[in-house]
XYZ file of C-alpha atoms in Angstrom:
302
model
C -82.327 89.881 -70.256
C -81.890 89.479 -73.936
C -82.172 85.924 -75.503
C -79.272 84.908 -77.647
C -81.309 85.252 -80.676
C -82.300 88.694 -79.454
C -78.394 89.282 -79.102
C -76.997 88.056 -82.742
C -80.220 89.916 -84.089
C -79.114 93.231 -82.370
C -75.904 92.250 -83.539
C -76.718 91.538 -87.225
C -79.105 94.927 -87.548
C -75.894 96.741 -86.954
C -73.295 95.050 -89.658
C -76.548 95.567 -91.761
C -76.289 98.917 -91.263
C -72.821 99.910 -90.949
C -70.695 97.365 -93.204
C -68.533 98.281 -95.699
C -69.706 95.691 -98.228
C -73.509 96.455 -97.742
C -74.245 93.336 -100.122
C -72.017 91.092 -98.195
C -73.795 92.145 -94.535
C -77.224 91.096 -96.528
C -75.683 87.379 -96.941
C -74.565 87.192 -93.791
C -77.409 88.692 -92.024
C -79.485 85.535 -93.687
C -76.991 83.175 -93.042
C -76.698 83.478 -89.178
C -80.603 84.386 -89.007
C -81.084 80.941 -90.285
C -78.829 79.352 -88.218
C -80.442 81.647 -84.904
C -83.623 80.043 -86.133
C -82.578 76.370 -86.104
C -81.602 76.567 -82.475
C -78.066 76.638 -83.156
C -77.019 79.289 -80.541
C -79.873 78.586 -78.164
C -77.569 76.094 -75.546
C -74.309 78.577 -75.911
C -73.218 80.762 -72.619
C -71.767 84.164 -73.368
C -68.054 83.283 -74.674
C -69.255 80.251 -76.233
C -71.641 82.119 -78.312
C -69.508 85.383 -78.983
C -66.746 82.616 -80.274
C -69.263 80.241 -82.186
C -70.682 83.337 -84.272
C -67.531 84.450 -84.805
C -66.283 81.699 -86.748
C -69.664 81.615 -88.494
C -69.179 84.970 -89.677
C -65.863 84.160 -90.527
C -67.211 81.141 -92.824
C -69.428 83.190 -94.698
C -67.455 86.877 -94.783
C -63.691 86.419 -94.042
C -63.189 89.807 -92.478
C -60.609 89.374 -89.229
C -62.199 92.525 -87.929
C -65.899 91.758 -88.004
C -66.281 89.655 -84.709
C -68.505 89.300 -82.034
C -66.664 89.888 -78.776
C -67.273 88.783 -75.483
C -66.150 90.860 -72.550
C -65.860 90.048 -68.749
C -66.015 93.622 -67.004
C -69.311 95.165 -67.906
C -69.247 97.766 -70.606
C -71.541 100.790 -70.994
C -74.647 100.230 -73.445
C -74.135 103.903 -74.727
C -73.206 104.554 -77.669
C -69.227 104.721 -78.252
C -67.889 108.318 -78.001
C -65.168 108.678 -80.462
C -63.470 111.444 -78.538
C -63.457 109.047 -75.614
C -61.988 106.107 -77.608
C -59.863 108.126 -79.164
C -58.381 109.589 -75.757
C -58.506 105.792 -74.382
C -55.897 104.971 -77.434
C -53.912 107.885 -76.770
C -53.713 106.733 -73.079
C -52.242 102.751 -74.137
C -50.069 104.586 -76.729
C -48.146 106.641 -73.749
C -47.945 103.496 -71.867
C -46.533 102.114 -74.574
C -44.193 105.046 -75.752
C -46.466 105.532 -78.869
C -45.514 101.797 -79.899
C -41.849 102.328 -80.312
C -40.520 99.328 -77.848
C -36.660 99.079 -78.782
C -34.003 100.889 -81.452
C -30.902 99.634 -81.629
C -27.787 99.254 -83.817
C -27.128 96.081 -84.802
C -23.936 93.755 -87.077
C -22.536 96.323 -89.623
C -24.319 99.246 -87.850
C -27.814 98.519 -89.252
C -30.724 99.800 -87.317
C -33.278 98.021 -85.518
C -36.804 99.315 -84.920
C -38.895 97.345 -82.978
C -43.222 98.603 -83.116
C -45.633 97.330 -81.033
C -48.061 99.730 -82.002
C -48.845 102.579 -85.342
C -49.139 105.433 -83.050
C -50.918 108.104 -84.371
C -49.694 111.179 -86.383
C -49.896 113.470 -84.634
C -49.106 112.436 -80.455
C -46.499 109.896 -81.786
C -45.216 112.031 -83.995
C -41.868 113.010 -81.563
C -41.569 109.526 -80.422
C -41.404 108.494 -84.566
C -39.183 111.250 -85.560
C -36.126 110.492 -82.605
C -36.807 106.556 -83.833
C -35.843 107.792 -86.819
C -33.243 110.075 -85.908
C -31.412 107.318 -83.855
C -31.211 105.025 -86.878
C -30.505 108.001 -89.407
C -26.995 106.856 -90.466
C -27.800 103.342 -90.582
C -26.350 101.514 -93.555
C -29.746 99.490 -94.024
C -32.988 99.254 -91.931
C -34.871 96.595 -89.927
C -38.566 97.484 -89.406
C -39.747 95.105 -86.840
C -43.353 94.776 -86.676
C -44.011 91.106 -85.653
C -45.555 92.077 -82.703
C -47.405 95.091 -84.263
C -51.100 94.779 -83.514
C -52.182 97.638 -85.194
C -53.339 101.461 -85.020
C -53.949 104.670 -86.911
C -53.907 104.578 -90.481
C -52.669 108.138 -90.395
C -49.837 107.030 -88.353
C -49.142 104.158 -90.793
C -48.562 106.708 -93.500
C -46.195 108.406 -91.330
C -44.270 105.810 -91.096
C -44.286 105.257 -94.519
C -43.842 108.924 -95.679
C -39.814 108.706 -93.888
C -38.859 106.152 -96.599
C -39.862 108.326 -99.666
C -37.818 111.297 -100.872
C -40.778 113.641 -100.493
C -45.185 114.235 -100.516
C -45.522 112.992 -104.146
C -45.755 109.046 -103.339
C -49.786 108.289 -103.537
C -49.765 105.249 -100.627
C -53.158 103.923 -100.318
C -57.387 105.344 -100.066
C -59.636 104.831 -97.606
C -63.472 104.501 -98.950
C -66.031 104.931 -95.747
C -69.571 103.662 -96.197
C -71.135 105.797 -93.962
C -70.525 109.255 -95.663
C -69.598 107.417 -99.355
C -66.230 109.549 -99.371
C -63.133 108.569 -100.218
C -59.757 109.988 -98.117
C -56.171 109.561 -100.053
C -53.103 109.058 -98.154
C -49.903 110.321 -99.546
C -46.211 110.537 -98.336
C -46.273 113.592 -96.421
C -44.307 117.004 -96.659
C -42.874 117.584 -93.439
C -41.310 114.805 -90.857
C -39.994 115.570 -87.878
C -37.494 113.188 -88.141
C -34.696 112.788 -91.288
C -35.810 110.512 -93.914
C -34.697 107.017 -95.069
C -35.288 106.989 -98.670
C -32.246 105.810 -100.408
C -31.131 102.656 -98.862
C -32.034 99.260 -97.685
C -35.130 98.026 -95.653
C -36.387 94.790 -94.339
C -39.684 94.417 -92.696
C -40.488 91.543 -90.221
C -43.566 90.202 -90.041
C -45.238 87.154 -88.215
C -48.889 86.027 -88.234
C -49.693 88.151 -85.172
C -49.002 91.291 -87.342
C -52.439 92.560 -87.983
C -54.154 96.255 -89.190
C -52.100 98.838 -89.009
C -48.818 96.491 -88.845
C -50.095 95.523 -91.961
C -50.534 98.672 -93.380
C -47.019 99.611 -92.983
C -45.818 96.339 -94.171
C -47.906 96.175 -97.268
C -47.604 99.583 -98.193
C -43.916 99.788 -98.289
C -43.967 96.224 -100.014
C -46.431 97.430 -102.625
C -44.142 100.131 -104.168
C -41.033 98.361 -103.407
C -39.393 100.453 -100.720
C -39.138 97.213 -98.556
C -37.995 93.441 -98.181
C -40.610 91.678 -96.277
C -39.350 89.160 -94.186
C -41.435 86.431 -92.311
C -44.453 84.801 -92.085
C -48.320 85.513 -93.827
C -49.515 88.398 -91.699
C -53.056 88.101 -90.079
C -54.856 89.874 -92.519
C -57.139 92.356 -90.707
C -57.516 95.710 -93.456
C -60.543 97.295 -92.761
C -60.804 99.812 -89.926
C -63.923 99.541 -87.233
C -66.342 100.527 -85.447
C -66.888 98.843 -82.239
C -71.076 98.316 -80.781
C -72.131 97.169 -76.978
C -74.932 94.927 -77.485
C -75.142 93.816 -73.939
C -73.298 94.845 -71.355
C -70.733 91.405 -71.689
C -70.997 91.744 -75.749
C -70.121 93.565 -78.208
C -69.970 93.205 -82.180
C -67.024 95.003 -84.466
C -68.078 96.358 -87.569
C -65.744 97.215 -90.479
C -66.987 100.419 -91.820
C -64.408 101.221 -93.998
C -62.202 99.852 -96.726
C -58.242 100.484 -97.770
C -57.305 100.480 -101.543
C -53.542 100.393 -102.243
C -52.222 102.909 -104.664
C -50.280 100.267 -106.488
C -52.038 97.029 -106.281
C -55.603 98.884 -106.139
C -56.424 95.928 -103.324
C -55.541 95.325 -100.054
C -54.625 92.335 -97.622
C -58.029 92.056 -96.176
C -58.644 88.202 -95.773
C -55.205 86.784 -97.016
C -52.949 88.745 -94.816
C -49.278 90.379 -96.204
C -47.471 87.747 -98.245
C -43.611 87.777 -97.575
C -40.915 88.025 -100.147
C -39.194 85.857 -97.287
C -41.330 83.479 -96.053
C -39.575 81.576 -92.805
C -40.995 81.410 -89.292
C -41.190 84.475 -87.287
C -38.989 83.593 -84.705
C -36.115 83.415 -87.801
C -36.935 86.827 -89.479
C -34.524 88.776 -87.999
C -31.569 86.205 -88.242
C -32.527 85.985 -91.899
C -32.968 89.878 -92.735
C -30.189 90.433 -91.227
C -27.849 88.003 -93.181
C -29.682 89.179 -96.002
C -28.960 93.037 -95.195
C -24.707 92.271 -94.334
C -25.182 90.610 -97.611
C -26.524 93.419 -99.543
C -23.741 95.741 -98.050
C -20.784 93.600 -98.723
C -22.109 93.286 -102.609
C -22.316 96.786 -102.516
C -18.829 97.387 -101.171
C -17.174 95.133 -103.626
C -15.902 97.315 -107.174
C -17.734 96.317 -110.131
């Protein structure tokens, strides 16, 4: 049975290895290592320690995704197959029709889409396009993704692609450590759902919006295709690789970064800033006034 120094050290040798900002790992590989050999972590039991190392990671790196994690059911100490995980996250994604939870047509016929979840491109690509479809002849949009706890980056430009007049809108990059390459996103050519390009949208956020919720939000914010409405998202930007340690623990390891076409940054750390900012539980009351607003201006002759 592994000590808890034995644990964060096993821990630690893999954000060495595997974190985006190689220099940054380095600092906090010495910072914990120092606290590991004060005693700090000696007394902790499994939760206790997962959560205490947590928060001093988060002290010295602010990166919502790097985390140790404590889990109750035992886990396998093989390493994770990614055809497995992804085939476990196409699994919650049909239990959650690919993160679509409600449309609906709301005061003045504006459309309401309500995301749990960024489903991927490809098996949530149906369940995106008759979202779409349902709200095509909306006057104005609302994008709910309060509840959005993330997903596929590939879906998030999906989403993002139906509010653009065609594939010529550069969204965002992805860097990846392990292979040094850089991936672009762009707005892509074919949807199989109409597009939204021309009129009004209002994103909701709250701060349990995180990742891929992010993405979306962000992205459309960034090149002004969107109102965002709410409160400071979570702030979680970089996606990760998850590592058993134990069979009870595991450590998260961002391995990759996202660079924003427009701002050439991301929300990593300080979360999506609203153009709105009132409390979650408001966001749709206020987009919504803001939206009938917009229309009736509209309406009115010069």
């Amino acid at each position: 049975m592994l000590t808890n120094e034995q644990i964060i050290g096993q821990a630690l040798d893999r954000i060495r290895a595997g974190y985006v900002f190689p220099e940054k790992a380095m600092e906090l590989d010495a910072a914990i290592r120092r606290r590991a050999a004060a005693g700090e972590y000696d007394a902790l039991d499994g939760p206790a320690l997962c959560e205490t190392v947590t928060a001093h990671f988060q002290e010295v790196c602010p990166d919502k995704h790097l985390r140790l994690l404590w889990s109750d059911r035992p886990q396998s100490l093989e390493p994770q197959d990614q055809d497995e995980g992804r085939a476990a996250f196409a699994a919650l994604l049909r239990t959650e029709n690919q993160g679509v939870r409600r449309v609906e047509r709301l005061d003045g016929g504006i459309g309401l889409i309500d995301l749990t979840r960024i489903a991927t491109a490809d098996g949530g690509a149906a369940a995106i396009g008759a979202a779409m479809q349902l709200v095509a002849h909306s006057p104005a949009l609302v994008l709910d993704l309060r509840d959005c706890l993330g997903g596929s980056p590939e879906g998030a430009a999906m989403w993002c692609s139906y509010f653009f007049t065609d594939d010529q809108v550069h969204l965002n990059d992805m860097h990846e450590r392990a292979n040094g390459e850089t991936r672009q996103f762009w707005t892509l050519p074919y949807l199989p759902g109409p597009r939204y390009p021309d009129r009004p949208v209002y994103v909701l956020t709250s701060a349990t919006t995180f990742s891929g919720g992010e993405d979306v939000a962000y992205t459309l914010q960034a090149h002004g295709r969107a109102v965002v409405v709410g409160e400071t998202t979570r702030g979680g930007a970089h996606p990760t690789a998850r590592h058993p340690v134990t069979e009870h623990v595991l450590v998260t390891v961002p391995a990759a970064r996202a660079v924003n076409a427009v701002t050439g940054t991301n929300w990593e750390g300080v979360g999506v800033q609203p153009d709105v900012a009132v409390p979650g539980d408001r966001a749709l009351e206020v987009a919504l006034k803001a939206a009938l607003e917009h229309l009736g201006a509209d309406a009115r002759p010069a």
